[in-house]
Short mmCIF file of C-alpha atoms and ligand atoms in Angstrom, two decimals:
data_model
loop_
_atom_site.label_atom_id
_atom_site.label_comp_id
_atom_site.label_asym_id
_atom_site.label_seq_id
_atom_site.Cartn_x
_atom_site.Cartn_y
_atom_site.Cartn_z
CA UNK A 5 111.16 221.07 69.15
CA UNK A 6 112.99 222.42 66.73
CA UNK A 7 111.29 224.42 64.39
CA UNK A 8 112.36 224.50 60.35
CA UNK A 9 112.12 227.89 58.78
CA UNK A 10 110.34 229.01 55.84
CA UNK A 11 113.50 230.11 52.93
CA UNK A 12 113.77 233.77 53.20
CA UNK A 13 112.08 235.60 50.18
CA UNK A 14 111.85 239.29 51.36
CA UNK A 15 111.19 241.56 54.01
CA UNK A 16 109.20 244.41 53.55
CA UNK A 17 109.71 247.76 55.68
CA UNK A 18 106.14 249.35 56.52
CA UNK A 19 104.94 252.19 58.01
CA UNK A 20 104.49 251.55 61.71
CA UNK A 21 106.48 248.94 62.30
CA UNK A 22 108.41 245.85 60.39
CA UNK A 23 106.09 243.44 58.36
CA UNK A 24 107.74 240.46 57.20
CA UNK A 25 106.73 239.24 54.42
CA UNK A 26 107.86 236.13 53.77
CA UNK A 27 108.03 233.89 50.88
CA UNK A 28 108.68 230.52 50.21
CA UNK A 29 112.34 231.16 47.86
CA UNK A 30 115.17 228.47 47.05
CA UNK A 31 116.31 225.66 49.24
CA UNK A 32 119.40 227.61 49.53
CA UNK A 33 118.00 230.32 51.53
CA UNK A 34 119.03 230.68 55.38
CA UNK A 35 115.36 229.04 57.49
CA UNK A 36 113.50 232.22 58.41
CA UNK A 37 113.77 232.59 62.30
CA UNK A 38 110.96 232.22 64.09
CA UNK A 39 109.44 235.35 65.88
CA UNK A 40 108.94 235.35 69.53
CA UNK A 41 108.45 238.94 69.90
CA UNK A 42 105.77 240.70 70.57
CA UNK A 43 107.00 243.77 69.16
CA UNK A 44 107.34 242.14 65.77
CA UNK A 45 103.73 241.00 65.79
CA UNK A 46 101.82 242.87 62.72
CA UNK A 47 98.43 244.65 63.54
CA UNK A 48 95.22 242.26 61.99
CA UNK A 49 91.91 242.57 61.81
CA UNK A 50 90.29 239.23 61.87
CA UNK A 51 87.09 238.43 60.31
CA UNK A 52 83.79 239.02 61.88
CA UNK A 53 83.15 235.46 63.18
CA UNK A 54 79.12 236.62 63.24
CA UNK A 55 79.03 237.29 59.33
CA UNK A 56 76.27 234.49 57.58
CA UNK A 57 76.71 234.01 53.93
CA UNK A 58 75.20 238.03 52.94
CA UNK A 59 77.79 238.89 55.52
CA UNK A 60 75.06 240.13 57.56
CA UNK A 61 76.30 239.85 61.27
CA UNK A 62 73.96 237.86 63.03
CA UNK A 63 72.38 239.26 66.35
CA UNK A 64 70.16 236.14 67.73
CA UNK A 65 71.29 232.78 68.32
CA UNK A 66 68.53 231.92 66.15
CA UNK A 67 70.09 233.28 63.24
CA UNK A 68 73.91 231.62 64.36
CA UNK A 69 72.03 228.14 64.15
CA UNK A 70 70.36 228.39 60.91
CA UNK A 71 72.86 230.85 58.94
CA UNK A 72 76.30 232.27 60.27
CA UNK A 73 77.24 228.80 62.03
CA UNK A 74 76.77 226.56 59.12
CA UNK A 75 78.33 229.33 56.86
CA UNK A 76 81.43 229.43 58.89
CA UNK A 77 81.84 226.12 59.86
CA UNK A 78 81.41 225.34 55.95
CA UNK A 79 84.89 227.82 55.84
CA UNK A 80 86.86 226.30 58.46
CA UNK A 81 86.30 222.61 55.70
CA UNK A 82 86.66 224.56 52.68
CA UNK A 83 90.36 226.52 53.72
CA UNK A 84 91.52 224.67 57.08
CA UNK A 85 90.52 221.31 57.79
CA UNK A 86 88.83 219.60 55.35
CA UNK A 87 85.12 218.29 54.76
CA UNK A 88 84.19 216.19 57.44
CA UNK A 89 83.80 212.47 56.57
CA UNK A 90 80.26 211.12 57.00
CA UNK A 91 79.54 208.78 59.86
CA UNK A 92 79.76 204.76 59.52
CA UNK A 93 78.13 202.26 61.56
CA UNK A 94 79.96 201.72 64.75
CA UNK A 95 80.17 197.70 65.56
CA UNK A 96 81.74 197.30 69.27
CA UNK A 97 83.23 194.03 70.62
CA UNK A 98 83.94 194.62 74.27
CA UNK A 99 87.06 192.99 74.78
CA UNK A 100 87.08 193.07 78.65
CA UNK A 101 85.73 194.41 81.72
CA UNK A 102 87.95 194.32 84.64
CA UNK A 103 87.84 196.33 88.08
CA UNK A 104 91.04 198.25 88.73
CA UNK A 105 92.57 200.03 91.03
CA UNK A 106 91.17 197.85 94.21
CA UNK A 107 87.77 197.95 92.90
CA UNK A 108 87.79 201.69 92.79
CA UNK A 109 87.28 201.68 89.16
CA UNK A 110 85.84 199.40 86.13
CA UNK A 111 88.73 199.33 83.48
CA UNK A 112 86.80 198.18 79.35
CA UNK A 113 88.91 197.80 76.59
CA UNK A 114 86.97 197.41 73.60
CA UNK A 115 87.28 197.25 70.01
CA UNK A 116 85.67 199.24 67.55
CA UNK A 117 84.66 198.35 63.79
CA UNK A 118 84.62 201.57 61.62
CA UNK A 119 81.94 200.41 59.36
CA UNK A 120 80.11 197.26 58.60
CA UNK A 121 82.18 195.31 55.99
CA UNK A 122 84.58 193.17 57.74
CA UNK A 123 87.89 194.30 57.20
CA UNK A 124 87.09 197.69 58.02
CA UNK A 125 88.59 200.08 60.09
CA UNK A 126 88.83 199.57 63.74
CA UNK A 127 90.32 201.14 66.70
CA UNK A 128 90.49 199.83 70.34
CA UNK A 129 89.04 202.01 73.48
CA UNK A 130 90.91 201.82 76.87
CA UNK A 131 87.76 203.19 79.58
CA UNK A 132 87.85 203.92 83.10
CA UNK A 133 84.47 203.94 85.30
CA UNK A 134 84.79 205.53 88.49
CA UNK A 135 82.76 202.36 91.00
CA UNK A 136 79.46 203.65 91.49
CA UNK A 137 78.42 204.44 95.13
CA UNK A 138 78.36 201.04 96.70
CA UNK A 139 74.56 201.26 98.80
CA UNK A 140 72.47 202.61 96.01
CA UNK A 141 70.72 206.09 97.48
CA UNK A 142 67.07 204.65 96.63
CA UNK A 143 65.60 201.60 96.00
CA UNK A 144 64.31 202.97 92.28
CA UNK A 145 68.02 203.37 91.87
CA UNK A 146 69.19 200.59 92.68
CA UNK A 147 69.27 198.69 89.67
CA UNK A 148 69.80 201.58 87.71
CA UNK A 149 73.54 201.86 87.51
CA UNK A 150 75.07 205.65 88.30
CA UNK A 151 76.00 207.79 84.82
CA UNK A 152 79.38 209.55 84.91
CA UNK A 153 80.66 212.39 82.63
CA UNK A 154 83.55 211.35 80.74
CA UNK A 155 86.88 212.73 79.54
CA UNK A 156 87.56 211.37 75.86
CA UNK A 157 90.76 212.35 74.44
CA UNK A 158 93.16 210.52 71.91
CA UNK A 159 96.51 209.25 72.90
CA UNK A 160 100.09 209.39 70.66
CA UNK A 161 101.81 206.27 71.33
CA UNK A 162 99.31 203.87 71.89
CA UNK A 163 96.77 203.17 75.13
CA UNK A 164 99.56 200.72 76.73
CA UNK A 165 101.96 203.91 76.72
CA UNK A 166 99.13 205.85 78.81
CA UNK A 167 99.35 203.48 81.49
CA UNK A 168 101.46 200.84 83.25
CA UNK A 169 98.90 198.58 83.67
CA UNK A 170 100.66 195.02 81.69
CA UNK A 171 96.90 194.23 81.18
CA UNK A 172 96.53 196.88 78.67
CA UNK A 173 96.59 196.07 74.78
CA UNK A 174 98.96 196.86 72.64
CA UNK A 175 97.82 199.56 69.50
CA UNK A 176 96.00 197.19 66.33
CA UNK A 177 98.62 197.58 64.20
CA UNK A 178 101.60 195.82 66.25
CA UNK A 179 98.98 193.24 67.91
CA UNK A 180 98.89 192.52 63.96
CA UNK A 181 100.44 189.25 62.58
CA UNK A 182 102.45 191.24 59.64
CA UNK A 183 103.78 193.09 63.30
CA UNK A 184 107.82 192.47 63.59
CA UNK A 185 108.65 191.02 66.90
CA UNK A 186 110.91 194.68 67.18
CA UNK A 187 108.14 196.40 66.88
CA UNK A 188 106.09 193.97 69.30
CA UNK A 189 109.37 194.36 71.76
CA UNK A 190 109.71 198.49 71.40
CA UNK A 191 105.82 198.54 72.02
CA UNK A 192 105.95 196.49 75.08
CA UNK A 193 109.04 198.97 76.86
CA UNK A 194 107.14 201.74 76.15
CA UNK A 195 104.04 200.81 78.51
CA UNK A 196 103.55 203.66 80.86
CA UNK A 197 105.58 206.06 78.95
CA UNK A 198 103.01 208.62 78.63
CA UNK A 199 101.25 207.95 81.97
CA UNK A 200 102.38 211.99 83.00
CA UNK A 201 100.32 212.86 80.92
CA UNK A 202 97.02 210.98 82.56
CA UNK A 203 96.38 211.03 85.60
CA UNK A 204 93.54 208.14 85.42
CA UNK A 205 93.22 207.76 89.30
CA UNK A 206 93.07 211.83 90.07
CA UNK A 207 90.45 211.99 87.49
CA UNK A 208 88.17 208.57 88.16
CA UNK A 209 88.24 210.45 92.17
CA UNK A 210 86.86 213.70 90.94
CA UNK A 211 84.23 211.17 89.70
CA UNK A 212 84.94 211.66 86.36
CA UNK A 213 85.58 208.16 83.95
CA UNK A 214 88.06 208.52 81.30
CA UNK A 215 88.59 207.44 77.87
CA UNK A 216 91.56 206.84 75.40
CA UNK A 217 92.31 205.50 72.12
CA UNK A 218 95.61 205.79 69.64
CA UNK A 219 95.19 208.49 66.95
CA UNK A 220 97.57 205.74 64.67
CA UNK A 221 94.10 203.82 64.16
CA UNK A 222 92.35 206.98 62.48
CA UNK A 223 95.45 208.26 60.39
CA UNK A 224 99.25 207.16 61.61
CA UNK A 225 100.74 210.35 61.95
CA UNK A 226 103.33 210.49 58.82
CA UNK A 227 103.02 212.32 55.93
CA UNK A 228 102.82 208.92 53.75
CA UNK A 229 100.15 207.97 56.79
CA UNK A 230 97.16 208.28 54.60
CA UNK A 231 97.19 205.01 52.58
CA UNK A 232 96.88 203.58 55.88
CA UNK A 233 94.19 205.66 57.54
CA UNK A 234 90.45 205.58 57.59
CA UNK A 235 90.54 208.05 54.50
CA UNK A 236 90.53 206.07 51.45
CA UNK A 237 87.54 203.35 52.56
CA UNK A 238 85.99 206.72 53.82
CA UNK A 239 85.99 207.52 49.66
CA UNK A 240 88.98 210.09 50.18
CA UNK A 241 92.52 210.05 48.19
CA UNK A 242 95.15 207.05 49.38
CA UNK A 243 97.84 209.85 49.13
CA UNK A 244 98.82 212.95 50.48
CA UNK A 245 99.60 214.81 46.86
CA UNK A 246 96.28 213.22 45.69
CA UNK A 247 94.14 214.96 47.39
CA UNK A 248 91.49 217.23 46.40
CA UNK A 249 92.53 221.87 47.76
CA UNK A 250 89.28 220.71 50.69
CA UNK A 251 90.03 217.33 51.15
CA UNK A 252 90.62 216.17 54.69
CA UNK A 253 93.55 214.94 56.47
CA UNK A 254 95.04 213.41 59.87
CA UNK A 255 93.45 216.63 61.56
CA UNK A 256 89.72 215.79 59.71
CA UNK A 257 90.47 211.82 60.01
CA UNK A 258 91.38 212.47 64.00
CA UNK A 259 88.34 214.25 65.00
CA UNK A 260 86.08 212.16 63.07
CA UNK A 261 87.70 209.28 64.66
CA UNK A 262 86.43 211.25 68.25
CA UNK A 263 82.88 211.39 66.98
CA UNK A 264 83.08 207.39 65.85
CA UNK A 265 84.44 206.80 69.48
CA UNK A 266 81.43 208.93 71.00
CA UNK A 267 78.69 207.08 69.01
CA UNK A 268 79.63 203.93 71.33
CA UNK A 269 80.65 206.01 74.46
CA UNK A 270 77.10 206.96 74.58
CA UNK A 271 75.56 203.40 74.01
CA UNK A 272 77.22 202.93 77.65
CA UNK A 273 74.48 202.52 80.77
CA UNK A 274 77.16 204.18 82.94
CA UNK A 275 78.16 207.01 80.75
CA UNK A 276 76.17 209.99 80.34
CA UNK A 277 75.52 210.92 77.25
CA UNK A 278 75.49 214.26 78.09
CA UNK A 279 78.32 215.36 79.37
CA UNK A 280 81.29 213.37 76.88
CA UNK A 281 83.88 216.08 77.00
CA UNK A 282 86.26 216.19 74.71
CA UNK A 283 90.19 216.61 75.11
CA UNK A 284 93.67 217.03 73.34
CA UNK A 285 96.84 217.64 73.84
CA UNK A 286 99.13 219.86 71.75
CA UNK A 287 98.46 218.22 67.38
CA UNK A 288 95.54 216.28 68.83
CA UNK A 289 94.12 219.32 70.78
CA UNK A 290 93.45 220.88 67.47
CA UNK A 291 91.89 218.06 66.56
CA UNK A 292 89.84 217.78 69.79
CA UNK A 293 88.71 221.60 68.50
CA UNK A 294 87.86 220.26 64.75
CA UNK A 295 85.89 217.28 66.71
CA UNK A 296 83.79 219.35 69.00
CA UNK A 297 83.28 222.07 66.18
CA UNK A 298 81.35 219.52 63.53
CA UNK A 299 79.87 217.07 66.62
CA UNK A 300 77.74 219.40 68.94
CA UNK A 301 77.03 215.74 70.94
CA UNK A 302 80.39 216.86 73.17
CA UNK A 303 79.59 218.20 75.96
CA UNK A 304 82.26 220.40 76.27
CA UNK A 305 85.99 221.16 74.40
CA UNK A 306 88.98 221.57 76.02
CA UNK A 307 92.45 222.86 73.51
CA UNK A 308 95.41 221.58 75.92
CA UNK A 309 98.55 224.08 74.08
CA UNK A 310 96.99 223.32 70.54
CA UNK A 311 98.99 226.37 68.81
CA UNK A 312 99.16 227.19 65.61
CA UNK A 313 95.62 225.34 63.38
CA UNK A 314 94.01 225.28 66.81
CA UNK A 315 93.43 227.72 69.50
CA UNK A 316 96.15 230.33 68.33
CA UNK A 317 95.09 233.31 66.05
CA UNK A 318 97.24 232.67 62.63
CA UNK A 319 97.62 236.62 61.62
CA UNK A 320 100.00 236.61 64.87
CA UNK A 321 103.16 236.57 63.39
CA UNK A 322 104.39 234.53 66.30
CA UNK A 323 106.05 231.06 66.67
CA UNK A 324 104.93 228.83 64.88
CA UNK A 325 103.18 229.83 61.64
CA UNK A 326 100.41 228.38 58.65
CA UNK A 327 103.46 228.64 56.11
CA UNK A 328 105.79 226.51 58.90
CA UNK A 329 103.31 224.11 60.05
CA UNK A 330 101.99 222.97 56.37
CA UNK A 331 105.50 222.33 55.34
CA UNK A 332 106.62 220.25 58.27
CA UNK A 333 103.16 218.35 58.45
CA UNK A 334 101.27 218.86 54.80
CA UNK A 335 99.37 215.75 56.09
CA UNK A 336 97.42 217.75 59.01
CA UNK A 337 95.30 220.29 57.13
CA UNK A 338 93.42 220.14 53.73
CA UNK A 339 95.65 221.35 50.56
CA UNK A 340 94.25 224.73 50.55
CA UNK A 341 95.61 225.71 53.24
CA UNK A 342 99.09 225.87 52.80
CA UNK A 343 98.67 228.29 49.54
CA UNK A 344 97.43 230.75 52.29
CA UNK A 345 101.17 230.60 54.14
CA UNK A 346 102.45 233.79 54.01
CA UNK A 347 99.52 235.57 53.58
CA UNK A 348 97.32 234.42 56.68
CA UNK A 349 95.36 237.87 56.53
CA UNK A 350 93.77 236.70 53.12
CA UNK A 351 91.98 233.37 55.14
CA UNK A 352 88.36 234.05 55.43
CA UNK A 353 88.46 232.73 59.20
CA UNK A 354 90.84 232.12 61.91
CA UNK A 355 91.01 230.36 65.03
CA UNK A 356 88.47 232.23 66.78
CA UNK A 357 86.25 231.05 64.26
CA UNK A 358 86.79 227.74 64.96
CA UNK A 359 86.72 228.14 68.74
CA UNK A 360 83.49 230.01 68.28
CA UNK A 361 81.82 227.03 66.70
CA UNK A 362 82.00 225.49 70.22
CA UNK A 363 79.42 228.10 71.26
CA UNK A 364 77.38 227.61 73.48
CA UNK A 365 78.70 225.37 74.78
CA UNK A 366 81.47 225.19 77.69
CA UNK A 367 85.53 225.62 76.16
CA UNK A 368 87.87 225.23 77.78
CA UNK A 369 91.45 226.41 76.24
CA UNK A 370 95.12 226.03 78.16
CA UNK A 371 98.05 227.25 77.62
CA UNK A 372 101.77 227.19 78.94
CA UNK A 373 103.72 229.71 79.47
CA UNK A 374 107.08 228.38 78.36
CA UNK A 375 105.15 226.66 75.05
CA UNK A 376 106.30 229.82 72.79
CA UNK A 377 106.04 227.77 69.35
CA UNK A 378 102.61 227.50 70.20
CA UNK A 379 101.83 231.12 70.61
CA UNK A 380 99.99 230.84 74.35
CA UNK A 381 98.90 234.86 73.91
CA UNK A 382 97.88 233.91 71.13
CA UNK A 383 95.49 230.99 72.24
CA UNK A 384 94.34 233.34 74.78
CA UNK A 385 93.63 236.14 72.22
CA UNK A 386 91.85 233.54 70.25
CA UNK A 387 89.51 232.99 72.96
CA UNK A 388 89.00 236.78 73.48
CA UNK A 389 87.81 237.06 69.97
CA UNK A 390 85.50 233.72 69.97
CA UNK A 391 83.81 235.70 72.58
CA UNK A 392 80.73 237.25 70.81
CA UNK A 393 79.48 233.76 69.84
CA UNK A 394 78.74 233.46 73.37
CA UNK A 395 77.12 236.77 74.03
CA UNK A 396 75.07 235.73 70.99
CA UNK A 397 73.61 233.51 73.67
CA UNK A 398 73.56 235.94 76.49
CA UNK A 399 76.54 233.90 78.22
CA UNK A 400 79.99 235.34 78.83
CA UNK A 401 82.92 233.69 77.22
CA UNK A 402 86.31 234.44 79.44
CA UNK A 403 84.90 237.27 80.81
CA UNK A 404 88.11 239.64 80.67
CA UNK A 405 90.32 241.11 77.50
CA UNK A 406 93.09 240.67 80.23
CA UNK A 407 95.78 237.90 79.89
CA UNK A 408 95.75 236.84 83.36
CA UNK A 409 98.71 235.22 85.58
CA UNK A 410 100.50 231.81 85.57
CA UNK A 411 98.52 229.17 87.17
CA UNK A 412 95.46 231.45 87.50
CA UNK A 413 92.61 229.86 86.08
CA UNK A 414 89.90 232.73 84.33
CA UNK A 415 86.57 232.50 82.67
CA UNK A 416 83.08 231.96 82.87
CA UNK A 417 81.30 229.88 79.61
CA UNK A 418 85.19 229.93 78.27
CA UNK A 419 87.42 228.84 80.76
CA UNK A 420 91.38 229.48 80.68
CA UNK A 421 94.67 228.86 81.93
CA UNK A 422 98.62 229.88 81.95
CA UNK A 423 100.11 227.16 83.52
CA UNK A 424 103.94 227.92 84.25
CA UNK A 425 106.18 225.39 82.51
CA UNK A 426 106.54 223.87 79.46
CA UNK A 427 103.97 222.31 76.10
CA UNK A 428 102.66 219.33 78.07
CA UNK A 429 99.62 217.61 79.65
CA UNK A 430 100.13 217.43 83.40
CA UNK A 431 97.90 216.93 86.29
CA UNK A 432 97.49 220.33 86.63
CA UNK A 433 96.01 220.77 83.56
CA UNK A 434 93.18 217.53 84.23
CA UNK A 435 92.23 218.86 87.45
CA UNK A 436 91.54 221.94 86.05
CA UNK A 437 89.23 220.78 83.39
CA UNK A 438 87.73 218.95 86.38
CA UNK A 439 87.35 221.85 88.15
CA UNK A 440 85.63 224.03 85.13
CA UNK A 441 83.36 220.88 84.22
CA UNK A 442 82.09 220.39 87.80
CA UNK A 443 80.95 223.80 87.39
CA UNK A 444 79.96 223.91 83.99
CA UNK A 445 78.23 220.56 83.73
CA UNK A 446 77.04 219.82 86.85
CA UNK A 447 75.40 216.28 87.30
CA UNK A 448 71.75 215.45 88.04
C1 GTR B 22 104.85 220.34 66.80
C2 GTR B 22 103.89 221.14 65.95
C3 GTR B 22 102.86 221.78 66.81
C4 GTR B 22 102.25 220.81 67.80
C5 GTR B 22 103.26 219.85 68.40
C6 GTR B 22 102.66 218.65 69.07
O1 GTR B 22 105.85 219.77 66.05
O2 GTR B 22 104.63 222.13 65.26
O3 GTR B 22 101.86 222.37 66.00
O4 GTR B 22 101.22 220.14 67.21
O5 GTR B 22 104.12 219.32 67.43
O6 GTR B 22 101.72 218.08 68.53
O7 GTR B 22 103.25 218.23 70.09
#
């Protein structure tokens, strides 16, 4: 991708090293280059992810719960990502329940009402059930059917991009009647498109099911996106420039969008409730972080090369940056963010703070080694310093301060990986989740 600057401003020389300093200066100034080396990286001290509202660290997991979570999860809304929306009524119309795959699996596709009035919101789930074991192991379990973990995660260009199956439906808002038939016609060539990037079969054999729906039903991703989103009924601004400095955007709208879809996974007799793990990709991996930070129901998070706003430390001066990622997307994060883009060190939080409101629970953050914009040290330096919100709990996070090889997977309660290549979602990446989840959440 090609990454627009920030206008030069000034750089200032300081002892120790080069700290640019850059400010936001006329639209005739040269883009600032991007830095990709480590060298150029300024020192940071990051705020103490323990500190309650007194600033007094906490030292028992009692006092994370009642104080120092709420406090700092409270931060992350007020200069990140927004408040979080409050929950609607979820009203689900299965659309249809087919087997798939020879009978291997149980493909659903089912729609979802965002609220009780009518015309409100509603997005449409595409969910895989692995085929339970076909001779029941006990007569007292016979009728009851077998409960799978599930991977959740929200898709870019629509469910029937995610797959080539021709039975899958295309998004809501080209199945609509104001649809053009060129839109209807682009949708249908790109079915399967994005099917790389789920593996549906390798994950339904490690006995895992698998949900998806389009993040274009919660908020399409534009920067004009928000009249159309879930916002507005949700008692948020139609616009972008509108907005209150903590109001949410496609980021808050996104996750929450997760949660709605996790009120009805868990209404499922196959799916248990228990272990819904939540996934995403790259803009919708730091959404996958915002979702499993405000909804402790997930089981487990997992930040597939989320960068910069989600696993990546923001006072590393490398790729891409707060200032750079506001400007290009101003729809993602709250307002108040983006007055904090050159001067990162002045946020009360950073992305170990967010990672850290996972804690306890099992995270799971992956990087690639050729995904520079994204800052992979970075993610893994992020996940270094969540750490102490796990020892909190007497549990170790990844274990290690060292950043370990390509395709070497680290980490106890915190799991990690390099994977050589490039910012994607591959196989490799699944069946590694998979692997950490099997050991993290193990069945019954
Ligand atoms: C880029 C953005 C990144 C990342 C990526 C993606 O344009 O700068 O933060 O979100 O898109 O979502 O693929």
């Amino acid at each position: 991708m090609n990454a627009e600057g920030l206008w030069w401003g000034s750089v200032v020389a300081m002892a120790g090293g080069v700290c640019l300093a850059l400010t936001t200066g006329s639209a005739a100034a040269e883009p600032v280059p991007t830095n990709y080396d480590e060298a150029l990286v300024r020192s940071y001290t990051l705020p103490d992810l323990l500190a309650g509202p007194n600033q007094t660290p906490a030292t028992t997991p009692q006092q994370w719960r009642a104080e120092v979570r709420p406090h700092q999860l409270r931060l992350l809304e007020q200069f990140v990502y927004g408040r979080r929306p409050a929950a609607v009524p979820v009203v689900a119309e299965m659309v249809e329940r087919e087997s798939a795959f020879d009978g291997r699996a149980t493909r659903v596709q089912a729609r979802l009402r965002l609220g009780n009035r009518p015309d409100a919101h509603a997005t449409e789930v595409l969910l895989y059930i692995p085929t339970s074991p076909a001779i029941p192991t006990s007569p007292a379990t016979a009728s009851a059917p077998k409960k799978f973990p599930v991977f959740l995660h929200l898709n870019f260009a629509g469910n029937h991009a995610e797959s080539a199956d021709a039975d899958i439906r295309l998004p809501l808002h080209i199945s609509a009647p104001q649809a053009t038939p060129e839109a209807v016609t682009a949708a249908e060539a790109a079915r399967g498109t994005k099917a790389v990037g789920w593996p549906i079969q390798k994950i339904l054999e490690r006995g895992y099911a698998t949900a998806t729906a389009t993040s274009a039903d919660f908020y399409p991703d534009n920067k004009d996106g928000q009249a159309q989103s879930v916002l507005p009924g949700l008692g948020y601004a139609d616009t972008v420039a509108q907005r209150a400095a903590d109001e949410p955007g496609s980021l808050g709208a996104w996750a929450w969008g997760l949660s709605r879809i996790l009120d009805w996974l868990v209404t499922l007799p196959e799916i248990d409730a228990s272990r819904v793990i939540v996934v995403g990709h790259s803009r919708l991996g730091k959404a996958a972080l915002w979702a499993g930070a405000g909804d402790e129901r997930f089981a487990m998070v997992v930040s597939n090369n989320s960068g910069c706003g989600g696993a990546a430390l923001e006072r590393r001066n490398f790729g891409e940056t707060v200032a750079k990622i506001t400007t290009r997307f101003p729809h993602w994060f709250c307002p108040t963010l983006a007055t904090y883009g050159d001067r990162e060190v002045d946020l009360p939080v950073d992305q170990h703070t967010l990672l850290a409101m996972v804690a306890p629970r099992p995270l799971y953050v992956a990087s690639a080694v050729e995904d520079r914009w994204a800052d992979p040290r970075g993610e893994f330096l992020g996940a270094v310093a969540a750490e102490p919100a796990w020892k909190l709990f007497g549990l170790e996070g990844l274990g290690t301060t060292q950043w370990p090889p390509v395709d070497t997977p680290i980490g106890r309660q915190i799991g990690y990986h390099l994977r050589s290549g490039k910012h994607d979602l591959l196989e490799y990446d699944w069946l590694r989740f998979a692997d950490f989840a099997d050991r993290l959440l193990p069945g019954n």
